Coordinates of C-alpha atoms in Angstrom, one line a residue:
M9 CA 15.1 10.2 -3.8
K10 CA 13.4 12.0 -1.3
W11 CA 11.0 13.7 -3.8
L12 CA 10.3 10.6 -5.2
R13 CA 7.8 10.1 -2.1
N14 CA 6.1 13.8 -3.1
L15 CA 5.2 12.6 -6.7
F16 CA 1.9 11.3 -6.1
L17 CA 0.2 13.7 -3.8
L18 CA -14.4 18.5 -0.7
A19 CA -13.6 19.4 3.0
S20 CA -17.0 17.8 4.2
S21 CA -20.0 19.5 2.7
L22 CA -22.9 20.1 4.5
L23 CA -26.4 19.8 2.5
A24 CA -28.7 22.8 2.4
I25 CA -31.4 22.8 4.7
S26 CA -34.7 23.2 3.3
T27 CA -37.2 25.2 4.8
I28 CA -40.3 23.6 4.0
T29 CA -44.4 24.4 5.6
S30 CA -45.1 25.2 9.1
A31 CA -46.4 21.7 9.2
Q32 CA -43.2 20.1 8.4
Q33 CA -40.2 19.8 10.3
N34 CA -37.1 21.3 9.1
A35 CA -35.0 18.3 7.4
T36 CA -31.0 18.3 7.8
K37 CA -29.4 16.3 5.3
T38 CA -25.5 15.0 6.5
I39 CA -23.2 13.1 4.7
Q40 CA -22.1 9.8 6.0
P41 CA -18.6 9.2 7.4
R42 CA -16.9 7.0 5.0
T43 CA -13.8 4.4 6.0
Y44 CA -10.6 4.5 3.4
A45 CA -8.1 1.9 3.9
V46 CA -4.2 1.1 2.6
V47 CA -3.8 -2.5 3.3
V48 CA -0.5 -3.9 2.7
G49 CA 0.9 -7.7 3.0
I50 CA 4.0 -8.8 1.7
T51 CA 5.1 -12.1 2.3
D52 CA 8.0 -12.6 -0.7
Y53 CA 10.6 -9.8 -1.2
A54 CA 12.5 -9.0 -4.5
N55 CA 15.6 -9.3 -3.0
P56 CA 16.6 -12.8 -1.8
A57 CA 18.7 -11.8 1.0
I58 CA 15.4 -10.7 3.0
P59 CA 13.8 -13.9 4.1
A60 CA 10.2 -14.9 3.0
L61 CA 7.3 -14.6 5.4
Q62 CA 4.8 -17.1 5.2
F63 CA 1.4 -15.5 5.8
A64 CA 1.7 -11.8 5.4
D65 CA -0.4 -11.5 2.3
K66 CA -3.0 -13.7 3.3
D67 CA -3.4 -11.6 6.7
A68 CA -3.6 -8.5 4.5
Q69 CA -6.2 -10.1 2.4
Q70 CA -8.3 -11.0 5.4
F71 CA -8.2 -7.8 7.2
S72 CA -9.4 -6.1 3.9
A73 CA -12.3 -8.4 3.7
W74 CA -13.2 -7.8 7.5
L75 CA -13.4 -4.1 6.5
Q76 CA -15.9 -5.1 3.9
S77 CA -17.8 -7.5 6.3
K78 CA -20.9 -5.8 8.4
A79 CA -18.5 -5.7 11.4
G80 CA -16.0 -3.6 9.5
R81 CA -18.5 -1.1 8.2
N82 CA -19.4 -2.6 4.7
V83 CA -16.4 -0.6 3.1
P84 CA -16.6 -0.7 -0.4
Q85 CA -13.3 -2.3 -2.5
T86 CA -13.2 0.8 -4.3
D87 CA -12.4 2.7 -1.1
I88 CA -9.7 0.0 -0.4
K89 CA -6.2 0.2 -1.6
L90 CA -4.8 -3.7 -1.2
L91 CA -1.6 -3.9 -1.9
V92 CA 0.0 -7.5 -1.7
N93 CA 3.8 -8.8 -2.7
S94 CA 5.0 -7.3 -5.9
E95 CA 2.3 -4.3 -6.1
A96 CA 3.7 -3.3 -2.5
T97 CA 6.6 -1.4 -3.8
I98 CA 8.2 1.8 -2.0
A99 CA 6.3 3.8 -4.9
G100 CA 3.3 2.1 -4.6
I101 CA 3.0 2.6 -0.9
Y102 CA 3.4 6.3 -0.9
N103 CA 1.3 6.7 -3.6
A104 CA -1.2 4.4 -2.0
L105 CA -0.8 6.9 1.1
D106 CA -1.3 10.1 -0.7
W107 CA -4.7 8.8 -2.4
L108 CA -5.9 8.3 1.5
K109 CA -5.0 11.6 2.5
E110 CA -6.5 12.9 -0.6
Q111 CA -9.6 10.9 -0.2
V112 CA -10.8 11.4 3.5
K113 CA -13.1 14.2 4.7
E114 CA -13.9 15.5 7.9
N115 CA -15.1 12.7 10.4
D116 CA -14.0 9.8 8.4
E117 CA -11.9 6.9 9.1
A118 CA -8.7 6.3 7.7
Y119 CA -7.0 3.0 8.1
I120 CA -3.5 1.9 7.4
Y121 CA -2.4 -1.5 7.9
F122 CA 0.8 -3.3 7.1
A123 CA 2.1 -7.2 7.6
G124 CA 5.6 -7.8 6.7
H125 CA 8.7 -7.3 7.9
G126 CA 9.8 -4.3 10.0
D127 CA 13.1 -3.1 10.9
V128 CA 15.1 -0.8 13.0
E129 CA 17.9 1.3 11.7
T130 CA 20.3 2.7 14.4
K131 CA 22.6 5.6 13.1
N132 CA 23.8 8.8 14.9
N133 CA 22.8 7.2 18.5
Y134 CA 19.2 7.1 17.7
S135 CA 16.9 4.6 15.9
K136 CA 14.8 4.3 13.0
G137 CA 11.7 2.6 12.6
Y138 CA 10.9 1.0 8.9
W139 CA 8.4 -1.1 7.2
L140 CA 10.1 -3.1 4.3
A141 CA 8.3 -2.7 1.3
Y142 CA 8.8 -5.1 -1.9
N143 CA 11.8 -3.7 -3.5
S144 CA 13.2 -2.5 -0.4
P145 CA 17.3 -3.6 -0.5
Q146 CA 18.9 -5.4 2.7
N147 CA 20.3 -3.4 5.5
N148 CA 20.2 0.0 3.6
Y149 CA 16.6 1.2 4.3
A150 CA 17.0 5.4 4.2
N151 CA 14.9 6.5 1.4
N152 CA 14.9 3.0 0.0
A153 CA 12.1 1.7 2.5
I154 CA 8.8 3.0 4.2
R155 CA 10.0 5.4 7.1
V156 CA 7.6 5.1 10.5
E157 CA 8.6 8.7 10.6
D158 CA 6.9 9.1 7.4
I159 CA 3.6 7.4 8.3
N160 CA 3.5 9.4 11.6
D161 CA 3.5 12.8 9.9
E162 CA 1.1 11.3 7.4
S163 CA -1.6 10.6 9.9
I164 CA -0.7 13.6 12.0
E165 CA -1.5 15.6 8.7
I166 CA -4.7 13.6 8.1
T167 CA -5.9 14.0 11.5
T168 CA -5.3 18.1 12.2
R169 CA -5.7 19.0 8.3
K170 CA -8.6 17.0 7.4
K171 CA -10.1 16.5 10.6
A172 CA -10.2 12.5 10.0
K173 CA -9.6 9.6 12.3
V174 CA -6.8 7.5 11.6
I175 CA -6.3 3.7 12.9
I176 CA -2.5 2.4 12.1
I177 CA -2.1 -1.7 12.7
S178 CA 1.3 -2.7 11.9
D179 CA 1.8 -6.6 11.6
A180 CA 5.8 -6.4 11.7
C181 CA 8.8 -7.0 13.9
H182 CA 9.8 -4.1 16.0
S183 CA 6.2 -2.4 15.1
G184 CA 6.1 -1.0 18.7
K185 CA 7.8 2.2 17.1
L186 CA 4.3 3.1 16.0
A187 CA 2.7 3.1 19.1
G188 CA 3.7 5.2 22.5
D189 CA 5.2 8.7 23.0
F190 CA 6.9 8.5 19.6
Y191 CA 4.5 9.4 17.2
K192 CA 3.0 12.3 19.6
G193 CA 5.2 14.4 18.5
K194 CA 6.9 17.8 20.3
Q195 CA 6.4 19.8 17.8
L196 CA 2.3 20.0 18.0
S197 CA 0.5 22.3 19.7
A198 CA -1.5 21.7 22.7
S199 CA -4.6 21.8 20.5
A200 CA -3.4 20.1 17.9
L201 CA -1.8 17.2 20.2
S202 CA -4.9 16.8 22.1
Q203 CA -6.9 16.3 18.4
V204 CA -4.2 13.4 17.9
L205 CA -4.7 11.9 20.9
Y206 CA -8.5 11.9 20.5
N207 CA -8.8 10.5 17.0
Q208 CA -5.9 8.4 16.4
V209 CA -5.5 4.8 17.2
R210 CA -1.9 2.8 17.1
I211 CA -2.1 -1.3 17.3
A212 CA 1.1 -2.7 16.8
S213 CA 2.0 -6.7 17.0
C214 CA 4.7 -6.4 19.3
K215 CA 6.8 -4.3 21.3
E216 CA 9.9 -2.5 20.0
D217 CA 12.5 -4.9 20.7
Q218 CA 10.3 -7.9 20.0
L219 CA 9.4 -10.3 16.6
A220 CA 6.0 -10.9 15.5
S221 CA 5.5 -14.5 14.9
E222 CA 3.2 -16.6 12.2
G223 CA 3.0 -20.2 11.9
P224 CA 0.4 -23.1 10.9
N225 CA -1.4 -23.2 14.3
W226 CA -3.7 -19.9 13.8
G227 CA -6.2 -20.4 11.3
G228 CA -4.4 -22.7 8.9
G229 CA -1.7 -20.5 8.5
R230 CA -1.6 -16.7 10.0
G231 CA 0.6 -14.4 11.5
V232 CA -0.8 -14.9 15.2
F233 CA -1.4 -11.2 15.9
S234 CA -3.7 -10.7 13.0
Y235 CA -5.2 -13.9 13.5
Y236 CA -6.5 -12.7 16.6
L237 CA -7.3 -9.3 15.6
V238 CA -9.5 -10.3 13.2
L239 CA -11.4 -12.9 15.2
G240 CA -11.5 -10.1 18.0
L241 CA -12.8 -7.1 15.4
Q242 CA -15.6 -9.7 14.3
G243 CA -17.1 -9.8 17.8
L244 CA -15.0 -11.9 20.2
A245 CA -13.5 -9.1 21.7
A246 CA -17.1 -8.0 22.7
V247 CA -18.4 -8.3 26.2
Q248 CA -21.8 -9.7 27.1
N249 CA -24.8 -7.5 26.2
D250 CA -22.6 -5.0 24.7
S251 CA -22.2 -5.9 20.8
S252 CA -19.6 -2.7 20.5
I253 CA -16.2 -3.5 20.3
S254 CA -14.0 -0.6 21.7
L255 CA -10.1 -0.1 21.7
G256 CA -9.8 -1.1 25.2
K257 CA -12.2 -4.1 24.9
L258 CA -9.9 -5.0 21.8
S259 CA -6.8 -4.5 23.7
R260 CA -7.5 -6.8 26.7
Y261 CA -9.1 -9.4 24.1
L262 CA -5.5 -9.6 22.4
D263 CA -3.8 -9.3 25.8
S264 CA -5.9 -12.6 27.3
C265 CA -5.4 -14.5 23.8
F266 CA -1.7 -14.1 23.9
A267 CA -1.5 -15.1 27.4
E268 CA -3.8 -18.4 26.9
D269 CA -2.4 -19.4 23.7
K270 CA -0.9 -22.8 24.2
Y271 CA 1.3 -22.8 20.9
I272 CA 2.6 -19.4 22.2
A273 CA 3.6 -21.0 25.5
E274 CA 5.3 -24.2 24.1
E275 CA 7.1 -22.1 21.4
N276 CA 8.3 -20.1 23.8
I277 CA 7.5 -16.6 21.9
K278 CA 7.8 -13.4 23.8
Q279 CA 5.2 -11.1 21.5
N280 CA 3.0 -8.5 23.2
P281 CA 0.6 -6.5 21.2
V282 CA 0.9 -2.9 22.0
T283 CA -2.0 -0.3 21.8
D284 CA -2.3 3.2 22.1
G285 CA -5.4 5.7 21.8
D286 CA -8.8 6.7 23.1
P287 CA -9.8 3.3 24.8
N288 CA -13.3 4.2 24.1
Y289 CA -12.8 4.5 20.5
V290 CA -15.3 2.2 19.0
M291 CA -13.4 -0.2 16.6
A292 CA -16.1 -2.4 15.2
S293 CA -19.6 -3.4 16.1
A294 CA -20.9 -7.2 15.7
D295 CA -24.3 -8.9 16.0
A296 CA -24.9 -12.0 17.8
Q297 CA -25.5 -14.0 15.0
T298 CA -22.0 -13.1 13.8
I299 CA -20.2 -13.4 17.0
A300 CA -22.2 -16.6 17.3
T301 CA -21.2 -18.2 14.4
V302 CA -17.5 -17.0 14.9
K303 CA -17.7 -18.9 18.3
A304 CA -19.0 -22.1 16.2
S305 CA -16.1 -22.0 14.0
L306 CA -13.7 -22.2 16.4
T307 CA -14.8 -25.6 18.0
K308 CA -14.5 -27.3 14.8
S309 CA -11.4 -28.8 13.3
S310 CA -8.2 -26.8 12.5
S311 CA -8.9 -27.3 9.0
A312 CA -12.2 -25.7 9.4
N313 CA -10.2 -22.3 9.7
E314 CA -7.6 -22.6 6.3
G315 CA -10.3 -20.5 4.5
L316 CA -11.7 -17.3 5.8
P317 CA -12.8 -16.9 9.1
A318 CA -16.5 -17.1 9.9
G319 CA -18.3 -13.9 8.9
L320 CA -16.0 -12.7 6.0
I321 CA -16.4 -12.1 2.6
A322 CA -14.5 -13.5 -0.1
L323 CA -12.5 -11.0 -2.1
K324 CA -13.8 -10.4 -5.5
P325 CA -11.1 -8.7 -7.6
L326 CA -12.1 -5.6 -9.6
P327 CA -12.0 -6.4 -13.4
R328 CA -8.6 -5.9 -14.9
Q329 CA -8.6 -2.5 -16.6
P330 CA -6.6 -2.3 -19.8
I331 CA -4.4 0.6 -17.9
D332 CA -3.6 -1.9 -15.2
Y333 CA -2.7 -4.5 -17.8
F334 CA -0.5 -2.0 -19.6
F335 CA 1.3 -1.0 -16.5
G336 CA 1.8 -4.8 -15.7
A337 CA 3.4 -5.9 -18.9
A338 CA 5.3 -2.1 -18.8
A339 CA 6.9 -3.7 -15.2
K340 CA 8.6 -6.7 -17.1
V341 CA 10.3 -4.7 -20.1
A342 CA 12.4 -1.9 -20.6
L343 CA 10.7 0.8 -22.1
E344 CA 13.5 3.3 -22.1
S345 CA 15.1 0.7 -24.7
F346 CA 12.7 1.0 -27.4
L347 CA 10.9 4.5 -26.8
D348 CA 13.0 7.5 -27.3
F349 CA 11.8 9.6 -24.1
E350 CA 14.1 12.5 -24.9
S351 CA 11.1 13.4 -27.3
Y352 CA 8.8 13.5 -24.8
L353 CA 10.6 16.1 -22.6
S354 CA 8.6 18.8 -24.8
L355 CA 5.2 17.3 -24.3
P356 CA 2.3 18.6 -22.2
A357 CA 1.5 16.5 -19.2
D358 CA -1.9 15.8 -20.9
A359 CA -0.7 14.5 -24.2
L360 CA 1.6 12.2 -22.6
P361 CA -0.5 9.1 -22.2
G362 CA -1.7 9.3 -25.6
R363 CA 1.5 9.8 -27.2
L364 CA 3.3 7.1 -25.3
I365 CA 0.5 4.0 -26.1
A366 CA 0.8 5.1 -29.7
D367 CA 4.4 4.7 -29.7
C368 CA 4.0 1.6 -28.2
I369 CA 1.4 0.4 -30.5
S370 CA 3.6 1.2 -33.3
Y371 CA 6.7 -0.6 -31.7
Q372 CA 4.2 -4.0 -31.1
K373 CA 3.0 -3.7 -34.8
Q374 CA 7.3 -3.5 -35.9
Q375 CA 7.6 -6.4 -33.9
Y376 CA 4.8 -8.4 -35.4
Q377 CA 6.1 -7.6 -38.8
L378 CA 9.8 -8.6 -37.8
R379 CA 8.2 -11.7 -36.8
D380 CA 6.5 -12.4 -39.7
S381 CA 9.4 -11.7 -41.9
L382 CA 11.7 -14.5 -40.4
N383 CA 8.9 -16.8 -40.0
G384 CA 9.4 -17.0 -36.5
A385 CA 12.6 -19.1 -37.0
G386 CA 14.2 -20.3 -33.7
S387 CA 12.2 -18.1 -31.3
T388 CA 8.8 -18.6 -29.7
F389 CA 5.7 -16.0 -30.3
S390 CA 6.4 -14.4 -26.9
D391 CA 10.0 -13.3 -28.1
Y392 CA 8.1 -10.8 -30.3
E393 CA 5.2 -9.8 -28.3
Y394 CA 6.0 -7.1 -25.5
F395 CA 2.0 -6.4 -25.3
D396 CA -1.1 -7.2 -26.3
L397 CA -1.9 -5.1 -29.3
D398 CA -5.8 -5.1 -29.2
T399 CA -5.8 -4.0 -25.4
L400 CA -3.4 -1.4 -26.4
I401 CA -5.7 -0.4 -28.8
I402 CA -8.6 0.0 -26.2
L403 CA -6.5 1.8 -23.9
S404 CA -5.5 4.3 -26.5
A405 CA -9.4 4.8 -27.2
D406 CA -10.0 5.1 -23.4
L407 CA -7.5 7.9 -23.1
E408 CA -9.2 10.0 -25.6
Q409 CA -12.4 9.7 -24.5
N410 CA -12.1 9.9 -20.9
K411 CA -9.5 12.4 -20.0
S412 CA -10.1 12.0 -16.4
L413 CA -8.1 8.6 -17.1
R414 CA -4.9 10.6 -18.0
P415 CA -3.9 11.7 -14.6
R416 CA -4.1 7.8 -13.3
F417 CA -2.2 7.2 -16.1
I418 CA 0.5 9.8 -15.5
E419 CA 0.4 8.6 -11.6
K420 CA 1.1 5.2 -12.6
F421 CA 4.0 6.0 -15.1
I422 CA 5.8 7.5 -12.3
Q423 CA 5.4 5.0 -10.1
L424 CA 6.8 2.9 -12.8
V425 CA 9.9 5.2 -13.1
H426 CA 10.4 4.9 -9.3
N427 CA 10.1 1.5 -9.4
N428 CA 12.6 1.1 -11.9
G429 CA 14.9 3.4 -10.6
Q430 CA 15.0 1.5 -7.3
E431 CA 15.8 -1.7 -9.0
M432 CA 19.0 0.1 -10.4
I433 CA 20.0 1.4 -7.0
N434 CA 19.3 -2.2 -5.5
A435 CA 21.7 -3.5 -8.0
Y436 CA 24.2 -1.0 -7.5
L437 CA 23.9 -1.6 -3.5
K438 CA 24.6 -5.0 -3.8
G439 CA 27.2 -5.2 -6.4
D440 CA 30.8 -4.5 -6.4
V441 CA 31.3 -0.6 -6.5
D442 CA 34.5 -0.3 -9.0
E443 CA 33.3 -2.9 -11.3
L444 CA 29.6 -1.2 -11.8
E445 CA 31.4 2.3 -12.3
K446 CA 33.5 0.8 -15.2
R447 CA 30.0 -0.1 -16.9
Q448 CA 27.6 1.9 -19.2
Y449 CA 24.6 0.7 -17.2
Y450 CA 23.9 -0.1 -13.7
Y451 CA 21.6 -2.8 -14.4
A452 CA 22.1 -6.4 -16.0
G453 CA 19.8 -6.5 -19.4
D454 CA 18.7 -4.1 -21.8
R455 CA 18.1 -1.3 -19.0
N456 CA 20.4 1.5 -20.1
Y457 CA 21.0 3.8 -17.4
K458 CA 21.7 6.9 -19.5
K459 CA 18.5 6.3 -21.5
Y460 CA 16.7 5.8 -18.2
I461 CA 17.9 9.5 -17.2
S462 CA 15.6 11.1 -19.9
M463 CA 12.8 8.7 -18.7
L464 CA 13.5 10.1 -15.2
Q465 CA 13.2 13.4 -16.2
V466 CA 9.9 13.2 -18.0
A467 CA 8.4 11.7 -14.8
R468 CA 9.9 14.3 -12.9
N469 CA 8.3 17.0 -15.3
L470 CA 5.2 15.5 -14.6
V471 CA 5.3 16.5 -11.0
P472 CA 2.7 19.2 -10.3
A473 CA 4.4 22.4 -9.6
D474 CA 2.7 23.0 -6.0
H475 CA 5.0 19.6 -5.1
N476 CA 7.8 20.6 -2.8
L477 CA 10.8 18.6 -4.7
A478 CA 14.5 18.2 -2.9

């Protein structure tokens, strides 16, 4: 499964300097640094054996909203990959990290934020830290969760190769693995190590041996760390006559909040946020009006904080595109049960999206004809509707007219295949092995293991040649 992590994977340009008349000054145009972010929050997990959280998805949404606010650099929503709950699969998260790595350029900022379950798996006398994705199985994390080691490697590559700044924030149990000497890497040269130390910030909700807490006492229902983190970034971590919020100021603010919070004391919560990086790195800058508004909101009743904290903007989801509709619907059916993926093996990558949608359109029409011939006897309309036919037709036209949409389709198809495979693996891991080996397929329902192999091979063939597949 290791190769699946790599399925998805201008240096900054200097504008020309125009020499004008001697009466004019030379003007230099520079590209302004941008901020990109991958923000993940998982409250409900696919595996019922993994306890559900309460507010991790809300924490992620509000951190994303802070990024879009003035204090958070007014990051456009298109520059933020927000994955909550079922969107935050193993493939979805790794795909988003690859997107982040591709987008950032020199001097840009790259945020990686995670709120959800974290755990440490101990084997061979050393510990490995993991973030649990939506479809991670219980207690079997190798290749089935997001490795802290991978987050470290991705961030170091962004810093050393792209020369961008990286801020990693983890609101998860045992998240101290992301801070301190663990990530600095003895394999780095002295110059690369210096670059990483100066251009990376790590903030963890608790130490490696601690649990992250959440509850209704903070902001109407929040993780305590994320609640105070956003308040601090909104401006409460600023000091008098200085609106800039450095990592050092934010760290001191978090420490004081955890030390003085009455609910933390009453519930005997043992949680200490951990920060690492240049203490002078400026995380945010808040104007006096925003700071005053935030402070005023905290003097009101707790109900005043049940929505977005003061100063944050409400998230306005981007319009749902036909391609997103299709893959949302495809996740609920077994494509391999009615599509012949063996016939796709010889297709060039550029032709696959159009062919796949055309076959789905044909199949859906057949289902409607079957429904009409039976007059719907003993069944409902939904029994015959796998996809909305009109939306598929629109998507087919989009793929034909806009060739730049095809790589995104292929990327999402590969992600779908990974998610389906992970479901099979999870079913196998929690089942009786002897019984499962007697069955034709390792998944209850229509998903046939043998047919899935052809689907998997199609996805593998779509991987660019320059990817290192194991």
